[in-house]
Coordinates of C-alpha atoms in Angstrom, one line a residue:
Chain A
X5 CA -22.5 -26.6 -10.5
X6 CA -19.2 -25.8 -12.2
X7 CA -18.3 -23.2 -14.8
X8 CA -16.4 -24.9 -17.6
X9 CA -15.3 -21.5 -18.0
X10 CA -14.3 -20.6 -15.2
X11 CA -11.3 -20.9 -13.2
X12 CA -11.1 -21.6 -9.1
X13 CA -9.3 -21.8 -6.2
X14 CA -9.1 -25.6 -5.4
X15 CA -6.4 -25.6 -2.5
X16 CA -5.2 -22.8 -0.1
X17 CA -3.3 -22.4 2.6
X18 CA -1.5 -19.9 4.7
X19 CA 1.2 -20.0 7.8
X20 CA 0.7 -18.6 11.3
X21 CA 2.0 -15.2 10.4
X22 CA 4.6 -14.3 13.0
X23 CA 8.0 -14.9 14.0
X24 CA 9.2 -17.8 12.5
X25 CA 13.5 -17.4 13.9
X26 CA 14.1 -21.5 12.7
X27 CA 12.4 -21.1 9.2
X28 CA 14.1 -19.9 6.1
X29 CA 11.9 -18.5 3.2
X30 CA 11.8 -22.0 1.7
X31 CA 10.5 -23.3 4.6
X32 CA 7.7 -21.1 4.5
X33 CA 6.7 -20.8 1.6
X34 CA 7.4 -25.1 0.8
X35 CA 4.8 -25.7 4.3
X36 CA 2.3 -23.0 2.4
X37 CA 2.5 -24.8 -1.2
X38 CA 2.4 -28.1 0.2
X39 CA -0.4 -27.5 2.7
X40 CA -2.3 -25.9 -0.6
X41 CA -1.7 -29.0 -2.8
X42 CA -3.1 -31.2 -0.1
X43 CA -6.1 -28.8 0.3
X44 CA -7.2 -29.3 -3.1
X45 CA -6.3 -33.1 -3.2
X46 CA -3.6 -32.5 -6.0
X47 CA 0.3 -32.6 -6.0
X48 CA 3.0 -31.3 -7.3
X49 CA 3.2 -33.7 -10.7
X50 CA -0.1 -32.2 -11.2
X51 CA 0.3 -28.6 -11.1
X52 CA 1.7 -27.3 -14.6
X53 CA 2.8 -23.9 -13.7
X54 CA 4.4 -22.1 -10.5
X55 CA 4.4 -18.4 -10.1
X56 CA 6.4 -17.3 -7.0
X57 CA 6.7 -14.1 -5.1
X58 CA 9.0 -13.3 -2.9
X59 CA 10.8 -9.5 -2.6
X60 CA 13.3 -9.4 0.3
X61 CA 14.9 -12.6 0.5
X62 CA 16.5 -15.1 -1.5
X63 CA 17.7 -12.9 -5.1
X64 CA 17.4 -14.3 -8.3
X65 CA 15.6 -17.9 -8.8
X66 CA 12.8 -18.1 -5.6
X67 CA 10.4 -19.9 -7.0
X68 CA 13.2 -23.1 -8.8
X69 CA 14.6 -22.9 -5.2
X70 CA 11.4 -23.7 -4.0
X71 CA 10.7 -26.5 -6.4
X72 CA 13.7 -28.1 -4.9
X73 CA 11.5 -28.8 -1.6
X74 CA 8.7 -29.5 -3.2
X75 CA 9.1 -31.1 -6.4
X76 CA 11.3 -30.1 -9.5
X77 CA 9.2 -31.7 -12.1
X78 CA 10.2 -29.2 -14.9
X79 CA 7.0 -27.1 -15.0
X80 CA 7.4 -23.0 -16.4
X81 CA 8.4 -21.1 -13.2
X82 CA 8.0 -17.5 -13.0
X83 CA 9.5 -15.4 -10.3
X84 CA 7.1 -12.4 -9.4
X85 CA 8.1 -8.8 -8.3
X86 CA 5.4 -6.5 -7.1
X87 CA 6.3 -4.7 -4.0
X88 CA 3.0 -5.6 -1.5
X89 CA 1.2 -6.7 -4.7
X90 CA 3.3 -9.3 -5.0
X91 CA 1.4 -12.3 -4.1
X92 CA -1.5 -11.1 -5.9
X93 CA 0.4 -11.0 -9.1
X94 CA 1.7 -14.3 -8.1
X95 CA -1.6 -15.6 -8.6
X96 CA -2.7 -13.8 -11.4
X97 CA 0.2 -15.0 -13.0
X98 CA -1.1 -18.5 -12.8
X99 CA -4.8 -17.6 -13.6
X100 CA -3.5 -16.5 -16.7
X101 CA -1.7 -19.3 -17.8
X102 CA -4.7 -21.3 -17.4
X103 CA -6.6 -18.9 -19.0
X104 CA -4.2 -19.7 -22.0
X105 CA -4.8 -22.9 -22.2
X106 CA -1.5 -23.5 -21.2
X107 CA -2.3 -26.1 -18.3
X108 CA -4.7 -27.3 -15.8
X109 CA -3.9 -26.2 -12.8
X110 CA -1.4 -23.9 -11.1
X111 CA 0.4 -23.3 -8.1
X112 CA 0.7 -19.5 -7.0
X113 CA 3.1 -18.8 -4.1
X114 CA 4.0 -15.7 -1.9
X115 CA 6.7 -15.9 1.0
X116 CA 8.6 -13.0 3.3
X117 CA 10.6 -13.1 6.1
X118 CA 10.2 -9.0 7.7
X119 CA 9.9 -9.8 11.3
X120 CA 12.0 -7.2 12.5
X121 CA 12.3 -5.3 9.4
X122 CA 11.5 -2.0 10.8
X123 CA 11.3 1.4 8.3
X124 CA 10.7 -0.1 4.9
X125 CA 11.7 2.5 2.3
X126 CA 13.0 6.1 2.4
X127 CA 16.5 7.4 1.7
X128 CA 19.5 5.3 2.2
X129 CA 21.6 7.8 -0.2
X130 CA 25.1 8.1 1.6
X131 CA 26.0 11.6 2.5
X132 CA 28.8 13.0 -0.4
X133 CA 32.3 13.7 -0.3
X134 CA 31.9 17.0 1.7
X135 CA 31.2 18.9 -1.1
X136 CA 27.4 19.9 -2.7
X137 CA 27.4 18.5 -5.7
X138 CA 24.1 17.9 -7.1
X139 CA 23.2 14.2 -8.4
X140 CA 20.2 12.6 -10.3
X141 CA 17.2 13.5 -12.3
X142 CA 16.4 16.1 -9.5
X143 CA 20.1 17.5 -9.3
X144 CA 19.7 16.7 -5.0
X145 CA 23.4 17.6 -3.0
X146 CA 21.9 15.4 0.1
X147 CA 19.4 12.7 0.0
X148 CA 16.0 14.0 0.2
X149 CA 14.2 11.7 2.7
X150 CA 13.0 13.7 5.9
X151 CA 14.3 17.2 4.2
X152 CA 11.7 17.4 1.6
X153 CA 8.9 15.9 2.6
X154 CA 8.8 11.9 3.7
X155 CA 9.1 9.0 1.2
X156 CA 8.7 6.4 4.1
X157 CA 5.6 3.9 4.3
X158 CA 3.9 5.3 7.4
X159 CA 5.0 9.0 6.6
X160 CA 3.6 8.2 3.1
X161 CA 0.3 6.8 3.9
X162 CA -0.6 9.0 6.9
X163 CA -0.6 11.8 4.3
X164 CA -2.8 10.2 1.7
X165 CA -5.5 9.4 4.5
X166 CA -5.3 13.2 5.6
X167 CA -5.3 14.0 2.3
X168 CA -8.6 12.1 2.0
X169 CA -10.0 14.3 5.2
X170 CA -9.2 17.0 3.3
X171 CA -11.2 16.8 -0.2
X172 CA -14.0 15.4 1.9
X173 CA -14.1 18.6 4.4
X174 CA -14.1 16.1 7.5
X175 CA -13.9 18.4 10.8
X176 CA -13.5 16.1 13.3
X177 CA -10.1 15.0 14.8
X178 CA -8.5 12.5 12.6
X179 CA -6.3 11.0 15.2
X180 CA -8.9 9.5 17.3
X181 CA -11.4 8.5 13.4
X182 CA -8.2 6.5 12.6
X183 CA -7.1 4.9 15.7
X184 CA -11.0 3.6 15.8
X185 CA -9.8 1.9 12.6
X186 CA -7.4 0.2 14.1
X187 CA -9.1 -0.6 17.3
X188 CA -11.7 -2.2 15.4
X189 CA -8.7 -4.5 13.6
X190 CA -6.9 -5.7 16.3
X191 CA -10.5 -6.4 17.8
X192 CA -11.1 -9.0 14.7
X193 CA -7.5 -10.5 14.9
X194 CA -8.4 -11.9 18.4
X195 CA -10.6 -14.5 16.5
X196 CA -7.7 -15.7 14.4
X197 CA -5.3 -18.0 15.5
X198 CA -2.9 -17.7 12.3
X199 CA -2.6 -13.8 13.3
X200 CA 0.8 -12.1 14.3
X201 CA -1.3 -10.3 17.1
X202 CA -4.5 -11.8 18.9
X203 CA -4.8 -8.9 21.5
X204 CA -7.5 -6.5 21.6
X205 CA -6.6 -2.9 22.0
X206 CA -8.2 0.0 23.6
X207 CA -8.8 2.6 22.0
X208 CA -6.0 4.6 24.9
X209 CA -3.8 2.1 24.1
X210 CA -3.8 2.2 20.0
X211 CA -3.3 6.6 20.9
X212 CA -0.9 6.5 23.5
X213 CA 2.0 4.1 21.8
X214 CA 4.7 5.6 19.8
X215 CA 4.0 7.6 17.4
X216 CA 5.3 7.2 14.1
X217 CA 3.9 9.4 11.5
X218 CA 0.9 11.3 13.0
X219 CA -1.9 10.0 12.8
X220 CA -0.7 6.7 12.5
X221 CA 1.2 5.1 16.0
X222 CA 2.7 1.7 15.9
X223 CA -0.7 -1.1 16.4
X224 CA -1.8 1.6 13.3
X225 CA 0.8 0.1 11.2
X226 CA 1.1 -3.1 9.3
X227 CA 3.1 -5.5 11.0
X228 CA 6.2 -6.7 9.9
X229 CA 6.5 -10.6 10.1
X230 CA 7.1 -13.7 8.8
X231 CA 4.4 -15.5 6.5
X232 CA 3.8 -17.7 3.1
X233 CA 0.3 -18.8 1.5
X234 CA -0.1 -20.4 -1.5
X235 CA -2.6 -20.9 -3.6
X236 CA -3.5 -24.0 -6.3
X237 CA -6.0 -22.5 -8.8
X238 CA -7.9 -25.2 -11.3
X239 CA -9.9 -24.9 -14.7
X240 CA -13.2 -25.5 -14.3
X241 CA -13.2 -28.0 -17.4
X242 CA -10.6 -30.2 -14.8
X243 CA -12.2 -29.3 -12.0
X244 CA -15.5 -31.0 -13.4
X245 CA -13.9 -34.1 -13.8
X246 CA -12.7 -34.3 -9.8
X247 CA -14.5 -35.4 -6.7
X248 CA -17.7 -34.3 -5.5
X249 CA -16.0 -32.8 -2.3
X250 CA -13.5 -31.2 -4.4
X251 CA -16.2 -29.1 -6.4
X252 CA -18.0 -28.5 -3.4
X253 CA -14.8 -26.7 -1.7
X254 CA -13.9 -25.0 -4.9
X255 CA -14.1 -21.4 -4.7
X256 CA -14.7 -19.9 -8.3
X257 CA -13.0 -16.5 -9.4
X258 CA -15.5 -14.3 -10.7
X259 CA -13.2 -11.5 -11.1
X260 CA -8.9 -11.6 -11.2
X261 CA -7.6 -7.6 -11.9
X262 CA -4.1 -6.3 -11.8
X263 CA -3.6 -2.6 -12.3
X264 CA -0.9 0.3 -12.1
X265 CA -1.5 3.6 -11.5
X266 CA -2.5 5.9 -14.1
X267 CA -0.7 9.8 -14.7
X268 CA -2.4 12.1 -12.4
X269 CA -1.6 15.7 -11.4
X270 CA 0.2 15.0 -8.1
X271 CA 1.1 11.4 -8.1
X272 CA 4.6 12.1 -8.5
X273 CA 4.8 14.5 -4.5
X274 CA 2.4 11.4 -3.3
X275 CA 1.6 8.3 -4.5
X276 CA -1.9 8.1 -6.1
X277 CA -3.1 4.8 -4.6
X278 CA -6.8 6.0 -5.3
X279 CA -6.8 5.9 -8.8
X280 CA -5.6 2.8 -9.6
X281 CA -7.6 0.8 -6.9
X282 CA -10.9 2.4 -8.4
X283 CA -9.9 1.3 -11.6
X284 CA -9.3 -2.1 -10.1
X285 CA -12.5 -2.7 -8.4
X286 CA -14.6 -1.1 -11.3
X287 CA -13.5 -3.9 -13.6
X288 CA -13.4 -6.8 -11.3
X289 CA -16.7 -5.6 -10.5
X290 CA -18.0 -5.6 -14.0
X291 CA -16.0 -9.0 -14.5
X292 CA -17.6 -10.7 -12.0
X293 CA -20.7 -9.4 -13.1
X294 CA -21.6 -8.5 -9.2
X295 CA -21.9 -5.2 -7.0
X296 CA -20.2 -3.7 -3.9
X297 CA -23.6 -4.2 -2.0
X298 CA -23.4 -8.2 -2.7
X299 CA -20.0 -8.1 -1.0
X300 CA -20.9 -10.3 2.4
X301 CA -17.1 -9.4 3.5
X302 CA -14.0 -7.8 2.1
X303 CA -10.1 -8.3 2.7
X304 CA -8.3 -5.1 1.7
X305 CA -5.3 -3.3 2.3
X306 CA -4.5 -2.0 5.3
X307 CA -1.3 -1.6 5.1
X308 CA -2.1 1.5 7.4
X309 CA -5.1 2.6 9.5
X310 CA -5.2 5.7 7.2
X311 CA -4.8 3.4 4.0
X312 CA -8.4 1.6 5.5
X313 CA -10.4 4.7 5.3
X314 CA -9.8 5.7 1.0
X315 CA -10.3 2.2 0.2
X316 CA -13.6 1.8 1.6
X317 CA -14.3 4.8 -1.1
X318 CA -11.9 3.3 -4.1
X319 CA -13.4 -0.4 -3.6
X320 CA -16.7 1.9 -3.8
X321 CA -18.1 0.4 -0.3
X322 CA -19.6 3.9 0.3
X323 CA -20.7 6.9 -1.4
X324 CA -17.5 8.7 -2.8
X325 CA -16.3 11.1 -0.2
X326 CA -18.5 8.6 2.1
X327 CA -15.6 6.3 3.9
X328 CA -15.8 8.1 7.6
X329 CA -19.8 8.2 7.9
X330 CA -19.4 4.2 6.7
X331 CA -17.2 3.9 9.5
X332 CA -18.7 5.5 12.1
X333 CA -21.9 3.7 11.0
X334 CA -20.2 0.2 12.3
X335 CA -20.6 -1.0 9.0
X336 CA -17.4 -2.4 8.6
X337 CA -16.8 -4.1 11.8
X338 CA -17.5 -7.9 11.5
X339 CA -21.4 -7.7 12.6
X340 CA -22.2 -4.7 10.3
X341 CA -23.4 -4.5 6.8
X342 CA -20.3 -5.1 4.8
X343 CA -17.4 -6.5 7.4
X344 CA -13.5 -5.4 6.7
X345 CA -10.7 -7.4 7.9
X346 CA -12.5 -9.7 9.6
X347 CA -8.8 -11.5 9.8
X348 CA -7.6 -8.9 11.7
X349 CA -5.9 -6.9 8.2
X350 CA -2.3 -6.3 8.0
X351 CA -2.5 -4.5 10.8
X352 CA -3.0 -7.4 13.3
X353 CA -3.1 -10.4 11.1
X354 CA 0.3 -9.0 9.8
X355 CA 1.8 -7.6 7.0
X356 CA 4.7 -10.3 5.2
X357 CA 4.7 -8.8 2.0
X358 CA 4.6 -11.1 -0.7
X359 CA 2.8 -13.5 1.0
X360 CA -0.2 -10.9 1.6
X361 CA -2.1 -10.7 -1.8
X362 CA -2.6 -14.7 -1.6
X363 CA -3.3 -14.5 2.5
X364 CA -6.1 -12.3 1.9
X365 CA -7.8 -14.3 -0.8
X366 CA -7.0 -17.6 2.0
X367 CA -9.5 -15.2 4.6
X368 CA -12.2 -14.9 1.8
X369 CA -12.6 -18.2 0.4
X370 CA -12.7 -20.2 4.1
X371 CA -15.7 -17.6 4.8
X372 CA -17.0 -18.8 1.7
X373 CA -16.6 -22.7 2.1
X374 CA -17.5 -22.3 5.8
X375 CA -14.6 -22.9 6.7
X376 CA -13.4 -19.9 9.1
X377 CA -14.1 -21.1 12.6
X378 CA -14.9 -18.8 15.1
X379 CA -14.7 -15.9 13.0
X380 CA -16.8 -17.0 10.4
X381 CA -19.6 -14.3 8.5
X382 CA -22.2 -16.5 8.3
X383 CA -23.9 -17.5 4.7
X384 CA -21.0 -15.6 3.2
X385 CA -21.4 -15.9 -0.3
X386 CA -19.2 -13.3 -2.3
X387 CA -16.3 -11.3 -1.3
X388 CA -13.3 -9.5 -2.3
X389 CA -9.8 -9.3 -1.5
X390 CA -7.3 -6.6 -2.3
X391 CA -4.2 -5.6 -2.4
X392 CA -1.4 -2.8 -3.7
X393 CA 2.0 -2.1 -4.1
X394 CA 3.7 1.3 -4.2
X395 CA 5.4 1.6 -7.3
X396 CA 2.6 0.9 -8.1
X397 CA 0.0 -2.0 -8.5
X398 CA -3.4 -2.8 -7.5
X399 CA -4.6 -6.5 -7.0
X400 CA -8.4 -7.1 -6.4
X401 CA -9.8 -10.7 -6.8
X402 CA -13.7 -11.1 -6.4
X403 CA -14.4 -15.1 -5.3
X404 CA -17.9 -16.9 -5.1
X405 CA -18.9 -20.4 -3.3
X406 CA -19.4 -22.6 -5.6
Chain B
X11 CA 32.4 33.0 0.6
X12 CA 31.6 30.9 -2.5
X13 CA 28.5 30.7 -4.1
X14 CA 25.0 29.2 -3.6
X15 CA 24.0 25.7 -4.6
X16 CA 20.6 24.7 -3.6
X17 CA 19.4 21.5 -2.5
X18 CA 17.8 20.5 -6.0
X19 CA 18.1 22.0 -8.8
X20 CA 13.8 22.5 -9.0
X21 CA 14.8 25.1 -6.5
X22 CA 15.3 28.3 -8.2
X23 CA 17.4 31.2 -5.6
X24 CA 17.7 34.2 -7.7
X25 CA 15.8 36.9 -8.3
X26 CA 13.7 35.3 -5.4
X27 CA 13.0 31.9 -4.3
X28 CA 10.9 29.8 -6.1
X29 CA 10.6 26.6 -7.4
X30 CA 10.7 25.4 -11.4
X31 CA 8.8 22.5 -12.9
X32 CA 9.5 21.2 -16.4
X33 CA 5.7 21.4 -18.4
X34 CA 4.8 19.3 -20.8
X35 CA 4.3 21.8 -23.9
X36 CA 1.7 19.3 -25.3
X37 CA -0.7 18.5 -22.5
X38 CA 0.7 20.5 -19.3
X39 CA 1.9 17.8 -16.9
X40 CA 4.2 19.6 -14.7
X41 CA 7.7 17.5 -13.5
X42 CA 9.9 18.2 -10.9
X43 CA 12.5 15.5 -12.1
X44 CA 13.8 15.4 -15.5
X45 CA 11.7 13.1 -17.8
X46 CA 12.5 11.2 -20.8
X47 CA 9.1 11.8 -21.7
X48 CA 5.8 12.9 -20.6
X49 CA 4.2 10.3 -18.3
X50 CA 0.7 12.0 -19.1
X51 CA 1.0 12.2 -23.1
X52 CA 4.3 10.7 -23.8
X53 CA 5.6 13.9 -25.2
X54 CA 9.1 14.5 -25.5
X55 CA 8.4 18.8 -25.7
X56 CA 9.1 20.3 -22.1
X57 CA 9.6 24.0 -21.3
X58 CA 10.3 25.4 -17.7
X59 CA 7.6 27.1 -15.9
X60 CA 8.2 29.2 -12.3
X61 CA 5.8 27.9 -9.3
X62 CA 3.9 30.7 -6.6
X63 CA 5.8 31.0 -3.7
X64 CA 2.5 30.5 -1.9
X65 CA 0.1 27.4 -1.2
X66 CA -1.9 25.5 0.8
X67 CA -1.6 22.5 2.9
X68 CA -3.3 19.8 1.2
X69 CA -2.3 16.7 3.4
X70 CA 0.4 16.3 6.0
X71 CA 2.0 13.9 8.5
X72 CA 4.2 14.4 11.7
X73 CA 7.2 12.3 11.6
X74 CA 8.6 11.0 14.5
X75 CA 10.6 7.9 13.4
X76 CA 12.6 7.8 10.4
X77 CA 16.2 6.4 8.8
X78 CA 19.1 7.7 11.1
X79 CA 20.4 10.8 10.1
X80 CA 17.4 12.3 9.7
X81 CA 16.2 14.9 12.4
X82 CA 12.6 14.4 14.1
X83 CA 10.1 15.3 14.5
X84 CA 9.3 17.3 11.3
X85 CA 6.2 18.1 9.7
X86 CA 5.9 16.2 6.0
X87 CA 3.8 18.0 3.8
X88 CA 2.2 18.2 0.5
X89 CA 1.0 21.8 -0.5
X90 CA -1.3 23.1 -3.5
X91 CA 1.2 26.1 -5.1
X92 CA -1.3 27.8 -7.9
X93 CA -2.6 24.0 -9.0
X94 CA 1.0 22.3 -8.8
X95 CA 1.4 20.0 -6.3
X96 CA 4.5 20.3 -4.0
X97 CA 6.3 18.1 -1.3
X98 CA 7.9 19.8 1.3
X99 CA 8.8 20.1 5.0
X100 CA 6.7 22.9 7.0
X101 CA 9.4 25.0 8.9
X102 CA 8.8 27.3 11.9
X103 CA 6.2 25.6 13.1
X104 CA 5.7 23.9 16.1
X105 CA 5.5 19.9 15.2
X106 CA 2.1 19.0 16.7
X107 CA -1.0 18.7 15.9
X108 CA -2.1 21.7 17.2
X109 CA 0.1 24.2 15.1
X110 CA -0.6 22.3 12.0
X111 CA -4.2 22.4 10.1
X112 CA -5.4 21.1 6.7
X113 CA -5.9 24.0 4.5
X114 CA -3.6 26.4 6.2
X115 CA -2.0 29.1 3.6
X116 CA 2.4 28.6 3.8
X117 CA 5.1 30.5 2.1
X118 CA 8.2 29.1 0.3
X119 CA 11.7 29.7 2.9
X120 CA 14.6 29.1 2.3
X121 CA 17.6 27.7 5.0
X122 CA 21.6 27.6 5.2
X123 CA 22.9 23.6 4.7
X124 CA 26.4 24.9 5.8
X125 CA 29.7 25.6 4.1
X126 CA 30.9 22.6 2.2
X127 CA 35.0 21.6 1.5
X128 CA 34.8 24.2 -1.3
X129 CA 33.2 27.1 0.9
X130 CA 30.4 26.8 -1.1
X131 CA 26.8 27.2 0.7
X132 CA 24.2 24.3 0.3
X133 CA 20.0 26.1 0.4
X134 CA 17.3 23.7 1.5
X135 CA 13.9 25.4 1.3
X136 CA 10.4 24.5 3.3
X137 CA 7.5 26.0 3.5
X138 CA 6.4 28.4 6.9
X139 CA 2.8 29.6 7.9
X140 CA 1.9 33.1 6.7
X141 CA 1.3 35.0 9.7
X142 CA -1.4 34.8 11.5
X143 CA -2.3 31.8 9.8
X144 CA -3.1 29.7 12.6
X145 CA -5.2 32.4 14.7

């Protein structure tokens, strides 16, 4: 039965995530949006707010370029910024509104276009004018990238999982514990046909490609590509006046939580990603009024194979300083107790920035209508998705069947 | 010759190499960049405090693609120096795996950067294993 107070997610959609060389970021993100509107039975003159994301591409105005595909019909449009958060933000944006009062329904979209994007992030300070002279809040004479310490994604990451091993006194080798990560990723992704990568990899063949920041090689990292999803969200008061097969396919959102990361000792040599995603899943937790053992699956950001491992302790999946025994248990593969990346994570399924936050909400609720094919977790009935930005931001959405 | 100029100005040369935060006087928080205010208390009060020259590795990563320009592989590292924590590259080591252990005890060193068009000398700094450290 609908939740008059509630809201949910009436119409989603996502793009093969990929190569797309013929599409532009409008493209994308106007055959996400309009695939979403017909999902939930609704157009555009219904939808009474927008929220787009979109980081790399198109500058100022994404979201009233989109509405020129789809349907300028006057609505509030805000234009989202939140590094890999973006798309989540996107759609909390649009929960919000509703929560407001402001409208009915609401259209949340995320779009990138990164195939080929290589390094994101890390110096791109020129060298001077031959001479030392020191520049910026730190007084630096040379950009700092690579000379003191690494400020690149992989580099980045790979530190905070070894940084993880290390408070948790793990002795084993943490190459071969994080390439299992992976292995078990690009295993899932083989069940998704909207996945950059379908392949299964060995586990020789995730440790012998190129290494990129030890312990993470390439399949370790999230891909680069191209992707939208989009997302129309509904009130439950509107959403109890529409069709039976509408409410049936409604998924409601027990929990929406946006976060950024708190002042801790450290944060500012390495990014505290812990913090804020505990803080995250504590409240959406408490919002949704639901545990981490009702979870029947969970989307979360693996934006690394290193990344994987802390968040199965921030999203409180284990015991703290438990992530590598609930790995090695098989736990989070898609048969165990309490399946990760069943979509193959951002590792395999891909990794198009903005488009990521709604893309892993898309994986949950079609587990939770029934609706995911051959990969589906049978009787699924809660899960959570989860994203973050560095810079930094934590999405987590918890969703329920209806 | 001309005189020294080090590669940021946390890094202290004289009497003896070491790095300087600026500490919060209200709560503590230690900065290595210069803050408007205190991201921990929002204090505006900061006074300068000197780092150990020692630590310990507390998380690290072997680099082996970066931007251009930038010389690989090198070990990235973040160190524990007396309860401050510290980014830096581990020098004179070997860049694998094997010569490079969680918890290993390093000591602040410092390196040439070259003349610039003034004659002056640019100092980087890293961190090396104490000896034996590895054995």
């Amino acid at each position: 039965m609908t939740d008059r107070d509630a809201i949910y997610i009436l119409g989603i959609s996502m793009t093969r995530f990929g190569k797309h060389p013929d599409l532009d970021t409008f493209d994308l993100g106007a055959e996400a949006a309009t695939a979403a509107l017909a999902d939930g039975g609704v157009t555009m003159a219904d939808v009474g707010v927008l929220a787009a994301g979109n980081l790399m591409g198109q500058g100022l105005g994404f979201g009233q370029g989109l509405q020129k595909q789809i349907g300028q019909t006057g609505i509030p449009v805000y234009n989202v910024s939140n590094a890999c958060a973006t798309g989540a933000t996107a759609l909390r944006t649009a929960i919000m509104a509703l929560k407001a009062g402001e409208c009915e329904i609401g259209l949340a979209v995320g779009v990138e276009k990164l195939a080929g994007a290589g390094l994101l992030a890390g110096g791109n300070r020129k060298e001077g004018d031959g001479t030392w002279s020191p520049k910026g809040r730190i007084g630096a004479i040379v950009a700092t990238d690579g000379r003191i310490g690494t400020a690149t994604m992989p580099g980045t990451f790979a530190q905070i999982g070894m940084e993880y091993l290390h408070q948790h006194a793990y002795g084993g080798a943490p190459f071969e514990l994080f390439a299992k990560i992976s292995e078990k990723n690009h295993s899932h992704s083989t069940l998704n046909p909207l996945a950059a990568y379908t392949k299964a990899m060995s586990l020789e063949q995730i440790m012998g490609d190129h290494m990129v920041a030890y312990p993470n090689t390439r399949p370790m990292c999230s891909a680069n590509c191209d992707g939208a999803a989009a997302a129309v969200v509904v009130t439950g008061e509107r959403l109890a006046s529409m069709s039976d097969a509408q409410q049936r396919r409604a998924v409601k959102i027990a929990a929406s939580v946006l976060t950024s990361d708190p002042w801790t000792d450290g944060c500012q040599v390495l990014p505290d990603v812990n913090t804020l995603t505990r803080s995250a899943a504590t409240q959406a937790y408490e919002q949704a009024g639901v545990g981490p053992n009702d979870l029947d699956l969970v989307e979360l950001h693996d934006c690394f194979a290193t990344a994987e491992l802390v968040h199965y302790d921030n999203l409180q999946l284990c015991e703290p300083g438990g992530a590598v025994d609930l790995f090695e248990s098989g736990a989070t593969w898609r048969d165990g107790r309490i399946p990760v990346n069943v979509s193959g994570g951002l590792q395999s399924k891909g990794h198009p920035i903005s488009a990521t936050g709604i893309a892993n909400v898309w994986e949950v609720c079609h587990h939770l209508r029934g609706e995911a094919g051959d990969r589906q977790i049978e009787g699924a009935r809660t899960g959570l998705a989860h994203v973050i930005g560095l810079g930094s931001a934590c999405g987590v959405h918890i969703l329920q069947a209806a | 010759m001309g005189t020294q100029i080090p590669i940021v100005d946390y890094l202290v040369l004289d009497p003896e190499p070491h790095l300087r935060v600026h500490e919060c006087t209200a709560c503590g928080a230690r900065f290595f960049d210069r803050r408007n205010a205190c991201a921990s208390c929002s204090g505006t009060d900061f006074a300068p405090a000197d780092l150990p020259a020692e630590g310990t590795v507390t998380a690290y990563t072997i680099v082996t693609f970066a931007a251009p320009g930038v010389e690989v592989p090198f070990v990235a590292a973040v160190l524990d120096c007396g309860g401050t924590k510290v980014q830096a590259n581990l020098r004179d080591v070997t860049p694998d795996p094997d010569h490079v252990r969680l918890g290993m005890p390093v000591r602040l060193t410092t390196y040439s950067m070259g003349p610039d068009a003034n004659g002056d000398e640019g100092v980087g700094f890293g961190f090396a294993p104490l000896e034996g450290a590895l054995t």
